[in-house]
Every structure is written in structure tokens, then in C-alpha cells.
Amino acid sequence: MSEFWHERHLKKVSKRQQDHRDPFQRDRARILHSAAFRRLQSKTQVMGSGQSDFYRTRLTHSLEAAQIGSGITAQLRCKFPELCQKLFPATDSLVEAICLAHDIGHPPFGHGGEVALHYMMREHGGFEGNGQTFRIVARLEPFSESHGMNLSRRTLLGLLKYPQTLDQLSNPTHTKSITNFRQLKASEWHPPKGLYLDDKDIIDWVLEPLSASDKALFQSINSQKNNHHKTRFKSLDCSMMELADDIAYGIHDLEDAIVTGVVNQHDFNAHVIEKLLVLDDAWLSKYCESLTSKLFSEEHYLQKDAIGGLVNYLITAVELTDLNDDNRTKNGKLASDVTFEEPLLQYNATLPKVTMQALKIFKDFVYNFVIKQTNIQRLEYRGRQIVMELFEALSSDPLRLLPSNSARRWQHAIDHNENAYRVIADYIAGMTDDYATRLYQTLFTPNTSTNYHLS
């Protein structure tokens, strides 16, 4: 693997005596010790943060994703030993680092906060959680003065889940803004999935080792008629992280919903079991015979056994797909334009079709019967209002209302003709659910205590 992928944007870094870690072990440590990672303990995953000590937060979700990512790596090493020896570093630290960091850009109140910030930033470059993750690790987190955590280039490549800027992906369906925040419909203001034009210099640095053709193909998009456009490709490491994220969401978040009584056996049988039985998978059909009784049992060890079996089923099915060969016809001619030169783009971790369908059934169930539940949607709506009103208040007089560090960044952006509103989005996106709520009460609720640090 090219040494280019081990490089860091900031060349001069502190040298530690007798430090024998590889670059990705260092990256993992920087992520684990960052303030942005710690804040995930008070950010909504599916259930609202703070509603119960039991619910998974974005922190526990990220830890579980990292463990699953390590399991995926072990499977691929076993199935493709020679290829993985060339593609993977010696330790699992790379995939663990990417999984640990993949959600740190998500704002308070889950996707409600994301929609709110995207709406408030609609004329200033937009907002998107994955783009904010990249911005935090590469620019904002104060490990270095202006290069964020100063992670290795390959780790940053793995975090490029959608490697194109929002301006290239946006397909707006509105011509004017709303007149009242309370009338904003989330379905009309979901952001495209991508990166910020404000960070194009860092994106270009990450993609610098690629050939011109690889870069163009990697950043190519599928145009959508009525929706935002979508990027087509992810790197190998990113594809592993995405699978780990999906498994953690579809299976472990389901466990939360069952244990807390949010979903019931009847709905699970009708919308999961019956659909799984239609799939052409003998093991899954056999497993479904006792799956419901175990998951809804009062014996928690049976629930854990059922969840563990599902996770193992998904992890052990993961394969390595050669995107170049996957698009060839029987006579050897290319069936599409996929011809990557860079191995990190040529290969992706994938699930077989039937296994992917099974995972989608679980994810759809969590979405339709948990996330779309009225009580959770109301909490998301409330969070959206808080974020929009905070943005409006802070932008009315930034130098007076922003904490000193953010105020300096605002003034610097103004002085250098940069996007100053991105500073406000950065500040709000970094808040936990609890912090955003307390700041809202301080600004808008009379007689609210202010005994907490605002910077």
C-alpha cells in the first residue's frame, strides 16, 4: 500500500519517545480522546438521549459499530488472506477508528437537528452530518491548531462516505423559505449526503494520490429527477464502516426497542418474520422458528443469544467485491465505466443479495416502528425548533452571544471573506442534546439558572 495513505496534512507533529504504534493506532487514540467523541454520550441515537440510562446513545452505537467492524475485518482476512494482506494494515485499528468517528458530526437531536441546521444554512452552503464529521476530524477538533485531529490520509478517505460537495448534489424542490419555524416540514428539507464546499481544500488533499480518472469516477454522481443527487462509490474502508453501522442500527437498536416495550410481538412477526421467511435462506428460515420467542422472552440471556446470532449471521456473510470485475460481462468486456486503478477504491466489502435483503428488513422495521413512532417524532420536532431558534439568536449578534473562541473564529471569517455562518453551525452541531436545551432555556426562558460553562 502506498505510503501516501499514511501521510498527515500537518507534517510537523509532536514526537513521542519510544512510540511504536502504526499511524492508524494513533488515529484511533486521537478519536477516542477527543471532546467530539465524548459528546456522543449525550446525543440521540434512536431513543432520545436522557430518556433512560438503558437506551443506546451515539457513543454506545459507535463503540458497537467499531466492534462489528473489527469482526468484519477478521472474516475478510479469513476468506481472502492474500488479498487482505495487501489491502489491510496489520491491526484492526483503522476500521475501528473510522467506525468510532463516523457519527461525531451529527448535531443534537438526531436527524431533527440535522434538518434544522441544513435549513438555517440553506444560503450558506448547507449542513449534513457526514460532512460535519469530516470537518471536525480534519479542521475543528483542537488536537492541532487548524488541522483538527490531523488524521492519516487513509483514515480520512474512509470517512468520506459521500465524496462530493453539497453544491454538486443539491436538487432543491423549494423556491422560498418558510415564514414560521414551526411550519417547517422535515421531509422537504433533508440535506443531500455530502461534504462542504468550505472544506474543498482538505478534500482535494485527501484525494491527491488518486489518478485524474480515479478521482473523477470516485466523485461521480447519479442524478435524481425529484430528489437530491447521490454519489456512486465508497472506499474499501468506508464500505466496511457502513456495513458495521447498518448492522449496529438494524440489530442492536432493535434490541433497545424490544426491551423497552416500544415494539410488540405481533408487529415483529408480521413485518419481520413473515418477510424473512420469504427469502431463500435455509439457515434464516430455521432461525426464525425461535427468534420471536427469544427476543421477547423475559429471560434476557435468550434475547442476547438471539441478537448475537443475528449479528454473527450478517458478519460472517460479508465478502470482498472487485468493482472492476463485478461490472464485466462474460466475454470480458466492461459492462460499465467502473475501472478503478487504486485498490482502495477497486474493492468494497459487500453482503450477498439475500443477506442484504434480510438486513434491510430489520432496518426498515426499526425505522417504521421505532423512529417514526409519534412520541419520538415529537421529540425530534421539539429538538428541531430548539436548534433553529438557537441559530437565529446567535446569528443576530454573534460577537456578543457566541463564546469567545467561536466569536474569534466568526471575526476571522468576516475579515478574510470566508463563510462566517459555518462558525455558528459548527458551534451548534457540537452541542449535546442537554447543552442545547439548557442554552435555549437561558436565552428564552425567564428565571432559568445559568450555572454552566458556555464556551
Coordinates of C-alpha atoms in Angstrom, one line a residue, residues 10-309:
L10 CA 0.2 18.7 9.0
K11 CA 3.7 17.3 8.6
K12 CA 5.2 18.6 11.9
V13 CA 3.8 16.7 14.8
S14 CA 5.0 16.1 18.3
K15 CA 7.3 13.1 18.6
R16 CA 6.7 10.8 21.5
Q17 CA 9.6 8.8 22.9
Q18 CA 9.5 5.1 22.1
D19 CA 6.1 5.3 20.4
H20 CA 5.9 2.1 18.3
R21 CA 2.2 2.5 17.2
D22 CA 1.3 2.5 13.5
P23 CA -0.5 5.5 12.0
F24 CA -3.9 4.0 12.5
Q25 CA -3.4 3.2 16.1
R26 CA -2.5 6.8 16.6
D27 CA -5.6 7.9 14.7
R28 CA -7.8 5.6 16.9
A29 CA -6.3 7.1 20.1
R30 CA -6.9 10.7 18.9
I31 CA -10.5 9.9 18.2
L32 CA -11.1 8.1 21.5
H33 CA -9.6 11.0 23.5
S34 CA -11.3 13.8 21.6
A35 CA -14.0 16.0 23.1
A36 CA -16.2 15.4 20.0
F37 CA -16.2 11.7 20.7
R38 CA -17.1 12.2 24.4
R39 CA -20.0 14.4 23.5
L40 CA -21.7 11.4 21.7
Q41 CA -22.6 10.1 25.2
S42 CA -25.3 12.8 25.3
K43 CA -26.5 12.8 21.7
T44 CA -29.6 11.0 20.4
Q45 CA -29.2 7.6 18.6
V46 CA -32.8 6.4 18.2
M47 CA -34.4 6.9 21.6
G48 CA -34.0 10.4 23.0
S49 CA -30.8 11.0 25.0
G50 CA -31.6 11.2 28.7
Q51 CA -34.9 9.4 28.5
S52 CA -33.4 6.3 30.1
D53 CA -29.9 5.2 31.2
F54 CA -30.5 2.0 29.2
Y55 CA -31.0 3.4 25.7
R56 CA -28.1 3.4 23.3
T57 CA -26.6 6.8 22.6
R58 CA -24.5 7.7 19.6
L59 CA -21.5 6.8 21.8
T60 CA -22.5 3.3 22.6
H61 CA -23.7 2.8 19.0
S62 CA -20.2 3.9 17.7
L63 CA -18.5 1.5 20.1
E64 CA -20.7 -1.3 18.9
A65 CA -20.0 -0.4 15.3
A66 CA -16.3 -0.5 15.9
Q67 CA -16.5 -4.0 17.4
I68 CA -18.6 -5.1 14.4
G69 CA -16.1 -3.5 12.0
S70 CA -13.3 -5.5 13.7
G71 CA -15.4 -8.7 13.2
I72 CA -15.9 -7.9 9.5
T73 CA -12.1 -7.4 9.2
A74 CA -11.5 -10.8 10.8
Q75 CA -13.9 -12.5 8.4
L76 CA -12.4 -11.0 5.3
R77 CA -8.9 -11.9 6.4
C78 CA -10.0 -15.5 6.8
K79 CA -11.8 -15.6 3.4
F80 CA -9.3 -13.6 1.4
P81 CA -5.9 -14.0 3.2
E82 CA -3.5 -13.0 0.4
L83 CA -5.6 -10.1 -0.8
C84 CA -6.3 -8.7 2.6
Q85 CA -2.6 -8.9 3.5
K86 CA -2.1 -6.4 0.7
L87 CA -5.1 -4.2 1.4
F88 CA -5.3 -4.1 5.2
P89 CA -2.9 -2.8 7.8
A90 CA -1.6 -5.3 10.4
T91 CA -4.0 -4.3 13.1
D92 CA -7.7 -3.6 13.2
S93 CA -7.2 0.0 14.4
L94 CA -8.0 1.6 11.0
V95 CA -11.6 0.2 10.7
E96 CA -12.1 0.7 14.4
A97 CA -11.0 4.4 14.2
I98 CA -13.3 5.0 11.2
C99 CA -16.3 3.4 13.0
L100 CA -15.6 5.3 16.2
A101 CA -15.5 8.6 14.4
H102 CA -18.3 8.1 11.8
D103 CA -21.0 9.8 13.8
I104 CA -19.2 12.6 15.6
G105 CA -20.5 15.2 13.2
H106 CA -24.1 14.6 14.0
P107 CA -25.8 17.5 15.8
P108 CA -28.0 17.4 18.8
F109 CA -31.5 15.8 18.5
G110 CA -30.5 13.4 15.7
H111 CA -31.8 14.0 12.3
G112 CA -34.2 16.7 13.6
G113 CA -31.1 18.8 14.4
E114 CA -29.6 18.0 11.0
V115 CA -32.7 19.2 9.2
A116 CA -32.8 22.3 11.3
L117 CA -29.2 23.3 10.6
H118 CA -29.5 22.5 6.9
Y119 CA -32.5 24.8 6.7
M120 CA -30.7 27.6 8.6
M121 CA -27.6 27.1 6.4
R122 CA -29.6 26.9 3.2
E123 CA -28.0 30.0 1.8
H124 CA -24.6 29.4 3.3
G125 CA -23.5 26.0 2.0
G126 CA -26.0 23.7 3.8
F127 CA -25.4 21.3 6.6
E128 CA -25.0 17.5 6.7
G129 CA -23.9 15.1 9.5
N130 CA -21.3 13.2 7.5
G131 CA -19.8 16.4 6.1
Q132 CA -19.6 17.8 9.6
T133 CA -17.8 14.6 10.8
F134 CA -15.2 15.2 8.1
R135 CA -14.9 18.8 9.1
I136 CA -14.4 18.0 12.8
V137 CA -11.7 15.5 12.3
A138 CA -9.9 17.4 9.6
R139 CA -10.3 21.0 10.7
L140 CA -12.0 21.7 14.1
E141 CA -11.0 19.3 16.8
P142 CA -8.2 21.1 18.8
F143 CA -5.6 18.4 18.6
S144 CA -3.8 20.8 16.3
E145 CA -4.2 24.5 15.5
S146 CA -6.0 24.2 12.2
H147 CA -5.9 20.6 11.0
G148 CA -8.3 19.0 13.5
M149 CA -7.1 15.6 14.7
N150 CA -4.6 15.6 11.8
L151 CA -5.5 12.0 10.9
S152 CA -3.8 10.0 8.3
R153 CA -5.0 10.3 4.7
R154 CA -6.3 6.8 4.6
T155 CA -8.5 7.3 7.7
L156 CA -9.9 10.4 6.2
L157 CA -10.6 8.6 3.0
G158 CA -12.5 6.0 5.0
L159 CA -14.7 8.8 6.5
L160 CA -15.6 10.1 3.0
K161 CA -19.0 8.3 2.9
Y162 CA -20.2 10.6 0.2
P163 CA -17.2 12.1 -1.6
Q164 CA -18.8 15.1 -3.3
T165 CA -19.7 18.6 -2.1
L166 CA -23.3 19.6 -1.3
D167 CA -23.5 22.2 -4.1
Q168 CA -23.0 19.4 -6.6
L169 CA -25.6 17.1 -5.0
S170 CA -28.3 19.5 -4.2
N171 CA -31.5 19.3 -6.1
P172 CA -33.8 21.8 -4.3
T173 CA -37.5 21.4 -4.6
H174 CA -38.4 24.7 -2.9
T175 CA -38.1 28.3 -4.2
K176 CA -38.7 30.1 -0.9
S177 CA -38.2 29.7 2.8
I178 CA -41.0 29.3 5.3
T179 CA -42.3 32.2 7.4
N180 CA -42.6 30.3 10.7
F181 CA -40.1 27.7 12.0
R182 CA -43.0 25.7 13.4
Q183 CA -44.3 25.1 9.9
L184 CA -41.1 23.5 8.6
K185 CA -41.7 20.0 7.2
A186 CA -38.7 17.8 7.7
S187 CA -39.4 15.7 4.6
E188 CA -38.9 18.8 2.5
W189 CA -35.6 19.9 4.0
H190 CA -33.5 16.7 4.3
P191 CA -30.0 17.6 3.1
P192 CA -28.1 15.9 0.3
K193 CA -25.5 13.5 1.6
G194 CA -22.1 15.0 1.1
L195 CA -19.3 17.4 2.1
Y196 CA -19.0 21.2 2.4
L197 CA -17.5 23.4 -0.3
D198 CA -15.9 25.2 2.6
D199 CA -13.6 22.2 3.1
K200 CA -12.7 21.6 -0.6
D201 CA -9.0 22.2 0.1
I202 CA -8.9 19.3 2.6
I203 CA -11.0 17.0 0.3
D204 CA -8.5 17.7 -2.6
W205 CA -5.6 16.9 -0.3
V206 CA -7.2 13.5 0.7
L207 CA -7.8 12.6 -2.9
E208 CA -4.4 13.8 -4.1
P209 CA -2.8 10.3 -4.6
L210 CA -5.6 9.3 -7.0
S211 CA -5.2 9.5 -10.7
A212 CA -7.4 12.0 -12.5
S213 CA -9.6 9.2 -13.8
D214 CA -10.0 7.6 -10.4
K215 CA -10.8 10.9 -8.8
A216 CA -13.4 11.8 -11.4
L217 CA -15.0 8.3 -11.1
F218 CA -14.9 8.2 -7.3
Q219 CA -16.7 11.6 -7.1
S220 CA -19.2 10.9 -9.9
I221 CA -22.9 11.1 -9.0
N222 CA -26.2 9.5 -10.0
S223 CA -28.6 12.3 -10.9
Q224 CA -32.1 12.0 -9.4
K225 CA -35.1 13.7 -11.0
N226 CA -37.1 14.7 -8.0
N227 CA -34.6 14.1 -5.1
H228 CA -31.1 15.1 -4.2
H229 CA -28.3 13.5 -6.3
K230 CA -26.3 10.7 -4.9
T231 CA -22.6 9.7 -5.0
R232 CA -21.9 6.3 -6.5
F233 CA -18.8 5.0 -4.7
K234 CA -17.1 4.5 -1.4
S235 CA -13.6 3.3 -0.5
L236 CA -13.0 -0.2 0.9
D237 CA -12.6 1.0 4.4
C238 CA -15.7 3.2 4.2
S239 CA -17.8 0.2 2.9
M240 CA -16.7 -1.8 5.9
M241 CA -17.7 1.0 8.3
E242 CA -21.1 1.4 6.5
L243 CA -21.9 -2.3 6.9
A244 CA -20.9 -2.2 10.6
D245 CA -23.1 0.9 11.1
D246 CA -26.1 -0.7 9.4
I247 CA -25.7 -3.9 11.4
A248 CA -25.5 -2.0 14.7
Y249 CA -28.5 0.1 13.7
G250 CA -30.7 -2.7 12.4
I251 CA -30.0 -5.3 15.1
H252 CA -28.7 -3.6 18.3
D253 CA -31.1 -0.7 18.1
L254 CA -33.9 -3.2 17.6
E255 CA -32.9 -4.7 20.9
D256 CA -33.5 -1.3 22.6
A257 CA -37.0 -1.2 21.2
I258 CA -37.9 -4.7 22.3
V259 CA -36.5 -4.5 25.8
T260 CA -38.2 -1.1 26.5
G261 CA -41.6 -2.3 25.0
V262 CA -41.7 0.1 22.1
V263 CA -42.5 -2.7 19.7
N264 CA -44.6 -5.8 20.2
Q265 CA -44.5 -9.4 19.0
H266 CA -47.5 -9.1 16.6
D267 CA -45.8 -6.3 14.6
F268 CA -42.4 -8.1 14.7
N269 CA -44.0 -11.3 13.4
A270 CA -45.9 -9.5 10.7
H271 CA -43.2 -7.1 9.5
V272 CA -40.0 -9.1 10.1
I273 CA -40.5 -12.8 10.5
E274 CA -43.0 -13.2 7.6
K275 CA -40.8 -11.2 5.3
L276 CA -37.6 -13.1 6.3
L277 CA -39.4 -16.5 5.6
V278 CA -39.9 -15.4 2.0
L279 CA -36.2 -15.1 1.5
D280 CA -34.3 -18.1 0.0
D281 CA -32.1 -18.7 3.1
A282 CA -32.4 -22.1 4.8
W283 CA -30.4 -21.0 7.9
L284 CA -32.5 -17.9 8.4
S285 CA -35.8 -19.8 8.0
K286 CA -34.7 -22.2 10.7
Y287 CA -33.5 -19.4 13.0
C288 CA -36.9 -17.6 12.6
E289 CA -38.7 -20.6 14.3
S290 CA -37.5 -19.4 17.7
L291 CA -36.4 -15.9 17.0
T292 CA -39.6 -14.1 18.2
S293 CA -39.9 -16.2 21.4
K294 CA -36.3 -15.5 22.3
L295 CA -36.3 -11.8 21.5
F296 CA -39.5 -11.2 23.5
S297 CA -38.6 -13.6 26.4
E298 CA -38.3 -12.3 29.9
E299 CA -35.1 -14.2 30.1
H300 CA -32.5 -11.7 29.0
Y301 CA -29.9 -14.3 28.1
L302 CA -32.2 -15.6 25.5
Q303 CA -32.5 -12.1 24.0
K304 CA -28.8 -11.7 24.0
D305 CA -28.4 -15.1 22.3
A306 CA -30.8 -14.2 19.6
I307 CA -29.2 -10.8 18.9
G308 CA -25.7 -12.4 18.9
G309 CA -26.9 -15.0 16.4

